[in-house]
Amino acid sequence: GGGWVSGFRRSKYVEAMLAPLRFGYACTVAQYTLALDDVFPRPISDLKRAVHFLHTHARELHLDTSRLTLWGESAGGHLALETALLPDAALGLEGLSTAVSSLVIFYPVTDVDTLNDQARRCGFAESPLAADSVLGLFLGPRWQDAETRRLASPVQFLRPDMPRLWLQHGDQDTLV
């Protein structure tokens, strides 16, 4: 989470994400470029490179990357979906090992083009997709470009062979 503009490896949410350590799982918290420092798709490229790092260093880190799962909530869920589903070629990252087997995602953005309509239906006054919104900051100066919005919409990249997905949605996240 963090609305694409914040998120720190030592945030209050990290402790809950590390709970699986008690059950023998390995957990990593990837650092990525925040929207105030660079715009889409840079954070996705960073996260794909983090997945590649895990694959290429799996042996020395004692990881079974055939069972790699990405986990995120809100904007973090969107980032995880994009990392797993956006084709590497769309970012010029051909040749990297970015495969994951599963996704655990809580209330992410899934389709950028439907956000304003969804917000209106939920009774929110502010538009989540606007130049001065956090999503607008994340998408950068090309936030109105149809291709940018398509690339930033994980729903556009659903496919039969995609990773297993547990998706939980709600209507109380006023940011997403």
Coordinates of N, CA and C in Angstrom, one line a residue:
G1 N 0.8 -1.2 0.0 CA 0.0 0.0 0.0 C 0.9 1.3 0.0
G2 N 0.2 2.4 0.2 CA 0.9 3.6 0.3 C 0.6 4.6 -0.9
G3 N -0.4 4.3 -1.6 CA -0.9 5.2 -2.7 C 0.1 5.5 -3.7
W4 N 1.0 4.6 -4.0 CA 2.1 4.8 -5.0 C 3.1 5.9 -4.6
V5 N 2.8 6.7 -3.6 CA 3.7 7.8 -3.2 C 4.5 7.5 -1.9
S6 N 4.1 6.5 -1.2 CA 4.8 6.2 0.1 C 4.8 4.7 0.2
G7 N 5.7 4.3 1.1 CA 5.9 2.9 1.3 C 7.3 2.6 1.7
F8 N 7.5 2.1 2.9 CA 8.8 1.9 3.4 C 9.0 0.5 4.0
R9 N 10.1 0.0 3.8 CA 10.4 -1.4 4.2 C 10.2 -1.6 5.7
R10 N 10.2 -0.5 6.5 CA 10.0 -0.6 7.9 C 8.7 0.0 8.4
S11 N 7.7 -0.1 7.5 CA 6.4 0.5 7.9 C 5.6 -0.4 8.9
K12 N 4.6 0.1 9.4 CA 3.8 -0.7 10.4 C 3.2 -1.9 9.8
Y13 N 3.0 -2.0 8.5 CA 2.4 -3.1 7.8 C 3.4 -4.3 7.6
V14 N 4.6 -4.1 7.7 CA 5.6 -5.1 7.4 C 5.5 -6.2 8.4
E15 N 5.3 -6.0 9.6 CA 5.3 -7.0 10.6 C 4.2 -8.1 10.3
A16 N 3.0 -7.7 9.9 CA 2.0 -8.6 9.5 C 2.4 -9.4 8.3
M17 N 3.1 -8.8 7.4 CA 3.6 -9.5 6.2 C 4.7 -10.5 6.5
L18 N 5.4 -10.3 7.6 CA 6.4 -11.3 7.9 C 5.9 -12.4 8.8
A19 N 4.7 -12.4 9.2 CA 4.1 -13.5 10.0 C 4.4 -14.9 9.4
P20 N 4.3 -15.1 8.1 CA 4.6 -16.4 7.5 C 5.9 -17.0 7.8
L21 N 6.9 -16.1 8.3 CA 8.2 -16.6 8.7 C 8.1 -17.7 9.7
R22 N 7.1 -17.6 10.6 CA 6.9 -18.6 11.7 C 6.5 -19.9 11.1
F23 N 6.1 -20.0 9.9 CA 5.6 -21.2 9.3 C 6.6 -21.8 8.2
G24 N 7.8 -21.2 8.2 CA 8.8 -21.7 7.3 C 8.9 -21.0 6.0
Y25 N 8.2 -20.0 5.8 CA 8.2 -19.2 4.5 C 9.3 -18.2 4.6
A26 N 9.9 -17.9 3.4 CA 10.8 -16.8 3.3 C 10.0 -15.6 2.8
C27 N 10.3 -14.4 3.3 CA 9.6 -13.2 2.9 C 10.6 -12.1 2.6
T28 N 10.3 -11.4 1.5 CA 11.1 -10.2 1.2 C 10.2 -9.0 1.0
V29 N 10.7 -7.8 1.3 CA 9.9 -6.6 1.0 C 10.8 -5.8 0.1
A30 N 10.3 -5.7 -1.1 CA 11.1 -5.0 -2.2 C 11.0 -3.5 -2.1
Q31 N 12.1 -2.9 -2.4 CA 12.1 -1.4 -2.5 C 11.9 -1.1 -4.0
Y32 N 11.1 -0.1 -4.2 CA 10.8 0.4 -5.6 C 10.7 1.9 -5.6
T33 N 10.8 2.5 -6.8 CA 10.7 3.9 -7.0 C 9.3 4.4 -6.7
L34 N 9.2 5.4 -5.9 CA 7.9 5.9 -5.6 C 7.5 7.0 -6.6
A35 N 6.2 7.2 -6.7 CA 5.6 8.1 -7.7 C 6.2 9.5 -7.6
L36 N 6.6 10.0 -6.5 CA 7.1 11.3 -6.4 C 8.5 11.4 -6.9
D37 N 9.2 10.3 -7.1 CA 10.5 10.2 -7.7 C 10.6 9.9 -9.2
D38 N 9.7 9.1 -9.6 CA 9.5 8.8 -11.0 C 8.2 8.2 -11.2
V39 N 7.7 8.1 -12.5 CA 6.3 7.7 -12.8 C 6.3 6.3 -13.4
F40 N 5.1 5.8 -13.6 CA 4.8 4.6 -14.3 C 5.4 4.6 -15.6
P41 N 6.1 3.5 -16.0 CA 6.1 2.2 -15.4 C 7.3 1.9 -14.6
R42 N 8.1 2.9 -14.2 CA 9.3 2.7 -13.4 C 9.2 1.8 -12.2
P43 N 8.1 2.0 -11.3 CA 8.0 1.1 -10.2 C 7.8 -0.3 -10.6
I44 N 7.1 -0.6 -11.7 CA 6.8 -1.9 -12.1 C 8.1 -2.5 -12.6
S45 N 8.9 -1.8 -13.3 CA 10.2 -2.3 -13.7 C 11.1 -2.6 -12.5
D46 N 11.1 -1.8 -11.5 CA 11.9 -2.1 -10.3 C 11.4 -3.4 -9.7
L47 N 10.1 -3.6 -9.6 CA 9.6 -4.8 -8.9 C 9.9 -6.0 -9.7
K48 N 9.8 -5.9 -11.1 CA 10.1 -7.0 -11.9 C 11.6 -7.4 -11.7
R49 N 12.4 -6.4 -11.6 CA 13.9 -6.7 -11.4 C 14.1 -7.3 -10.0
A50 N 13.3 -6.9 -9.0 CA 13.4 -7.6 -7.7 C 13.0 -9.1 -7.8
V51 N 12.0 -9.4 -8.5 CA 11.6 -10.8 -8.7 C 12.7 -11.5 -9.5
H52 N 13.3 -10.9 -10.5 CA 14.4 -11.5 -11.2 C 15.6 -11.7 -10.2
F53 N 15.8 -10.8 -9.3 CA 16.9 -11.0 -8.3 C 16.7 -12.3 -7.5
L54 N 15.4 -12.4 -7.1 CA 15.1 -13.6 -6.3 C 15.3 -14.9 -7.1
H55 N 14.9 -14.9 -8.4 CA 15.2 -16.1 -9.2 C 16.7 -16.3 -9.4
T56 N 17.4 -15.3 -9.7 CA 18.8 -15.5 -10.0 C 19.7 -15.8 -8.8
H57 N 19.2 -15.5 -7.6 CA 19.9 -15.7 -6.3 C 19.2 -16.8 -5.5
A58 N 18.3 -17.5 -6.1 CA 17.5 -18.5 -5.3 C 18.3 -19.5 -4.6
R59 N 19.3 -20.0 -5.3 CA 20.1 -21.0 -4.7 C 20.9 -20.5 -3.4
E60 N 21.5 -19.4 -3.5 CA 22.3 -18.9 -2.4 C 21.4 -18.4 -1.2
L61 N 20.1 -18.0 -1.6 CA 19.1 -17.6 -0.6 C 18.3 -18.7 -0.1
H62 N 18.5 -19.9 -0.6 CA 17.7 -21.1 -0.2 C 16.2 -20.9 -0.5
L63 N 15.9 -20.4 -1.7 CA 14.5 -20.2 -2.0 C 14.0 -21.1 -3.1
D64 N 12.7 -21.5 -3.0 CA 12.1 -22.3 -4.0 C 11.2 -21.3 -4.8
T65 N 11.7 -20.7 -5.8 CA 11.0 -19.7 -6.6 C 9.9 -20.3 -7.5
S66 N 9.8 -21.6 -7.5 CA 8.7 -22.1 -8.3 C 7.4 -21.9 -7.5
R67 N 7.5 -21.4 -6.3 CA 6.3 -21.2 -5.4 C 6.3 -19.7 -5.0
L68 N 6.9 -18.8 -5.8 CA 6.9 -17.4 -5.4 C 5.6 -16.8 -5.5
T69 N 5.2 -16.0 -4.5 CA 3.9 -15.4 -4.4 C 4.1 -13.9 -4.1
L70 N 3.4 -13.1 -4.8 CA 3.4 -11.6 -4.6 C 2.2 -11.3 -3.8
W71 N 2.3 -10.3 -2.8 CA 1.3 -10.0 -1.9 C 1.2 -8.5 -1.8
G72 N 0.0 -7.9 -1.9 CA -0.1 -6.4 -1.8 C -1.5 -6.0 -1.5
E73 N -1.6 -4.8 -1.0 CA -3.0 -4.3 -0.7 C -3.1 -2.9 -1.2
S74 N -4.2 -2.5 -1.8 CA -4.5 -1.2 -2.3 C -3.5 -0.9 -3.5
A75 N -2.8 0.2 -3.4 CA -1.8 0.5 -4.4 C -0.8 -0.6 -4.5
G76 N -0.4 -1.2 -3.4 CA 0.5 -2.3 -3.4 C 0.0 -3.5 -4.1
G77 N -1.3 -3.8 -4.0 CA -1.9 -4.8 -4.8 C -1.9 -4.6 -6.3
H78 N -2.1 -3.3 -6.6 CA -2.0 -2.9 -8.0 C -0.6 -3.2 -8.5
L79 N 0.4 -2.8 -7.8 CA 1.8 -3.0 -8.2 C 2.1 -4.5 -8.3
A80 N 1.6 -5.3 -7.4 CA 1.9 -6.7 -7.5 C 1.2 -7.3 -8.7
L81 N 0.0 -6.9 -9.0 CA -0.7 -7.4 -10.2 C 0.0 -7.0 -11.4
E82 N 0.4 -5.8 -11.5 CA 1.2 -5.3 -12.7 C 2.5 -6.0 -12.8
T83 N 3.2 -6.3 -11.7 CA 4.5 -7.0 -11.7 C 4.3 -8.4 -12.3
A84 N 3.2 -9.1 -11.9 CA 3.0 -10.4 -12.4 C 2.4 -10.5 -13.8
L85 N 1.5 -9.5 -14.1 CA 0.7 -9.7 -15.4 C 1.2 -8.9 -16.6
L86 N 1.8 -7.7 -16.3 CA 2.2 -6.8 -17.4 C 3.4 -7.5 -18.1
P87 N 3.3 -7.8 -19.4 CA 4.3 -8.5 -20.1 C 5.7 -7.8 -20.0
D88 N 6.7 -8.5 -19.7 CA 8.1 -7.9 -19.6 C 8.4 -7.1 -20.9
A89 N 8.0 -7.6 -22.0 CA 8.3 -7.0 -23.3 C 7.7 -5.5 -23.4
A90 N 6.6 -5.3 -22.7 CA 6.0 -4.0 -22.7 C 6.9 -2.9 -22.0
L91 N 7.9 -3.4 -21.2 CA 8.8 -2.6 -20.5 C 10.2 -2.7 -21.0
G92 N 10.4 -3.5 -22.0 CA 11.8 -3.7 -22.6 C 12.6 -4.5 -21.6
L93 N 12.0 -5.5 -20.9 CA 12.7 -6.3 -19.9 C 12.7 -7.8 -20.4
E94 N 12.7 -8.0 -21.7 CA 12.8 -9.4 -22.2 C 14.1 -10.0 -21.6
G95 N 14.0 -11.3 -21.3 CA 15.1 -12.1 -20.8 C 15.2 -12.1 -19.3
L96 N 14.4 -11.4 -18.6 CA 14.5 -11.5 -17.1 C 13.6 -12.6 -16.7
S97 N 13.9 -13.2 -15.5 CA 13.1 -14.2 -14.9 C 12.1 -13.5 -13.9
T98 N 10.9 -13.3 -14.4 CA 10.0 -12.5 -13.5 C 8.7 -13.4 -13.2
A99 N 8.7 -14.7 -13.4 CA 7.6 -15.5 -13.2 C 7.3 -15.6 -11.7
V100 N 6.0 -15.6 -11.4 CA 5.5 -15.9 -10.0 C 4.4 -16.9 -10.2
S101 N 4.2 -17.7 -9.1 CA 3.2 -18.7 -9.2 C 1.8 -18.3 -8.6
S102 N 1.8 -17.3 -7.7 CA 0.6 -16.9 -7.0 C 0.6 -15.4 -6.7
L103 N -0.6 -15.0 -6.5 CA -0.8 -13.6 -6.1 C -1.9 -13.5 -5.0
V104 N -1.6 -12.8 -3.9 CA -2.6 -12.5 -2.8 C -2.8 -11.0 -2.8
I105 N -4.0 -10.6 -3.3 CA -4.2 -9.2 -3.5 C -5.4 -8.7 -2.8
F106 N -5.3 -7.6 -2.1 CA -6.4 -6.9 -1.4 C -6.7 -5.6 -2.1
Y107 N -8.0 -5.4 -2.5 CA -8.6 -4.2 -3.0 C -7.7 -3.3 -3.9
P108 N -7.2 -3.8 -5.0 CA -6.3 -3.1 -5.9 C -7.1 -2.3 -6.9
V109 N -6.4 -1.4 -7.6 CA -6.9 -0.9 -8.9 C -6.7 -2.0 -9.9
T110 N -7.8 -2.3 -10.6 CA -7.7 -3.3 -11.7 C -7.9 -2.8 -13.1
D111 N -8.7 -1.7 -13.2 CA -8.9 -1.1 -14.5 C -9.0 0.5 -14.3
V112 N -7.9 1.1 -14.7 CA -7.8 2.6 -14.5 C -9.0 3.3 -15.1
D113 N -9.5 2.9 -16.3 CA -10.5 3.6 -17.0 C -11.9 3.5 -16.3
T114 N -12.1 2.6 -15.4 CA -13.4 2.5 -14.7 C -13.4 3.2 -13.3
L115 N -12.3 3.7 -12.9 CA -12.1 4.2 -11.5 C -13.1 5.4 -11.2
N116 N -13.1 6.4 -12.0 CA -14.0 7.5 -11.7 C -15.4 7.1 -11.6
D117 N -15.9 6.3 -12.5 CA -17.3 5.8 -12.5 C -17.5 5.0 -11.2
Q118 N -16.6 4.1 -10.8 CA -16.8 3.4 -9.6 C -16.8 4.3 -8.4
A119 N -16.0 5.3 -8.4 CA -16.0 6.2 -7.2 C -17.3 6.9 -7.1
R120 N -17.8 7.4 -8.2 CA -19.2 8.0 -8.2 C -20.2 7.1 -7.6
R121 N -20.2 5.8 -8.1 CA -21.2 4.9 -7.6 C -21.1 4.6 -6.1
C122 N -19.9 4.7 -5.6 CA -19.7 4.5 -4.2 C -19.9 5.7 -3.3
G123 N -20.2 6.8 -4.0 CA -20.5 8.1 -3.3 C -19.4 8.9 -3.0
F124 N -18.2 8.7 -3.6 CA -17.0 9.5 -3.3 C -17.0 10.7 -4.2
A125 N -16.8 11.9 -3.6 CA -16.8 13.1 -4.3 C -15.6 13.3 -5.2
E126 N -14.4 12.9 -4.8 CA -13.2 13.2 -5.5 C -13.0 12.1 -6.5
S127 N -12.4 12.4 -7.7 CA -12.1 11.5 -8.7 C -10.7 10.9 -8.5
P128 N -10.7 9.5 -8.4 CA -9.4 8.9 -8.2 C -8.4 9.0 -9.4
L129 N -9.0 9.3 -10.5 CA -8.1 9.5 -11.7 C -8.2 10.9 -12.2
A130 N -7.3 11.7 -11.8 CA -7.2 13.1 -12.1 C -5.7 13.5 -12.0
A131 N -5.3 14.6 -12.7 CA -3.9 15.0 -12.7 C -3.3 15.2 -11.3
D132 N -4.1 15.7 -10.3 CA -3.6 15.9 -9.0 C -3.9 14.8 -8.0
S133 N -4.4 13.7 -8.5 CA -4.7 12.5 -7.6 C -3.4 11.7 -7.4
V134 N -3.3 10.8 -6.5 CA -2.1 10.0 -6.3 C -2.0 9.1 -7.5
L135 N -3.1 8.6 -8.1 CA -3.0 7.8 -9.3 C -2.5 8.6 -10.5
G136 N -2.9 9.9 -10.5 CA -2.4 10.8 -11.6 C -0.9 11.0 -11.4
L137 N -0.5 11.2 -10.2 CA 1.0 11.3 -9.9 C 1.7 10.1 -10.3
F138 N 1.2 8.9 -10.0 CA 1.8 7.6 -10.4 C 1.9 7.5 -11.9
L139 N 0.8 7.8 -12.6 CA 0.9 7.7 -14.1 C 1.7 8.8 -14.7
G140 N 1.8 9.9 -14.1 CA 2.7 11.0 -14.6 C 2.0 11.8 -15.7
P141 N 2.8 12.5 -16.4 CA 2.2 13.5 -17.4 C 1.4 12.8 -18.5
R142 N 1.5 11.5 -18.6 CA 0.8 10.8 -19.7 C -0.5 10.1 -19.1
W143 N -1.0 10.6 -18.0 CA -2.1 10.0 -17.3 C -3.4 9.9 -18.2
Q144 N -3.5 10.9 -19.1 CA -4.7 10.9 -20.0 C -4.5 10.0 -21.3
D145 N -3.3 9.5 -21.5 CA -3.0 8.7 -22.7 C -3.7 7.3 -22.5
A146 N -4.4 7.0 -23.5 CA -5.2 5.7 -23.5 C -4.2 4.5 -23.3
E147 N -3.1 4.5 -24.0 CA -2.1 3.4 -23.9 C -1.5 3.3 -22.5
T148 N -1.2 4.4 -21.9 CA -0.7 4.4 -20.6 C -1.7 3.8 -19.6
R149 N -2.9 4.2 -19.7 CA -4.0 3.7 -18.8 C -4.2 2.2 -19.1
R150 N -4.1 1.8 -20.3 CA -4.2 0.3 -20.6 C -3.1 -0.5 -20.0
L151 N -1.9 0.0 -20.1 CA -0.7 -0.7 -19.6 C -0.8 -0.7 -18.0
A152 N -1.4 0.3 -17.4 CA -1.5 0.4 -16.0 C -2.8 -0.3 -15.4
S153 N -3.5 -1.0 -16.3 CA -4.7 -1.7 -15.9 C -4.5 -3.3 -16.0
P154 N -4.2 -3.9 -14.8 CA -4.0 -5.3 -14.9 C -5.1 -6.2 -15.5
V155 N -6.3 -5.7 -15.5 CA -7.4 -6.5 -16.1 C -7.1 -6.7 -17.6
Q156 N -6.3 -5.9 -18.2 CA -6.0 -6.0 -19.6 C -5.1 -7.2 -19.9
F157 N -4.5 -7.7 -18.9 CA -3.5 -8.8 -19.1 C -3.9 -10.1 -18.5
L158 N -5.1 -10.3 -18.2 CA -5.6 -11.6 -17.7 C -5.4 -12.6 -18.8
R159 N -5.1 -13.8 -18.4 CA -4.8 -14.9 -19.4 C -5.0 -16.2 -18.7
P160 N -5.3 -17.3 -19.5 CA -5.5 -18.6 -18.9 C -4.3 -19.1 -18.1
D161 N -3.1 -18.8 -18.5 CA -1.9 -19.3 -17.8 C -1.3 -18.4 -16.8
M162 N -2.1 -17.4 -16.4 CA -1.6 -16.4 -15.4 C -1.4 -17.1 -14.0
P163 N -0.7 -16.5 -13.1 CA -0.5 -17.1 -11.7 C -1.9 -17.2 -11.0
R164 N -1.9 -18.1 -10.1 CA -3.1 -18.3 -9.3 C -3.3 -17.0 -8.5
L165 N -4.6 -16.6 -8.4 CA -4.9 -15.3 -7.8 C -6.0 -15.4 -6.8
W166 N -5.7 -14.8 -5.6 CA -6.7 -14.6 -4.6 C -6.9 -13.1 -4.5
L167 N -8.1 -12.7 -4.9 CA -8.4 -11.2 -5.0 C -9.5 -10.9 -4.0
Q168 N -9.3 -10.0 -3.1 CA -10.3 -9.6 -2.2 C -10.6 -8.1 -2.4
H169 N -11.9 -7.8 -2.6 CA -12.3 -6.4 -2.9 C -13.2 -5.9 -1.8
G170 N -13.4 -4.6 -1.8 CA -14.3 -3.9 -0.9 C -14.7 -2.6 -1.4
D171 N -15.4 -1.8 -0.7 CA -15.7 -0.5 -1.1 C -15.4 0.6 -0.1
Q172 N -14.5 0.4 0.8 CA -14.2 1.4 1.8 C -12.8 2.0 1.7
D173 N -12.0 1.6 0.7 CA -10.7 2.2 0.5 C -11.0 3.5 -0.3
T174 N -10.9 4.7 0.4 CA -11.2 6.0 -0.2 C -10.2 6.4 -1.2
L175 N -9.0 5.8 -1.1 CA -7.9 6.2 -2.1 C -8.1 5.4 -3.4
V176 N -8.3 4.1 -3.2 CA -8.4 3.2 -4.4 C -9.9 2.8 -4.5

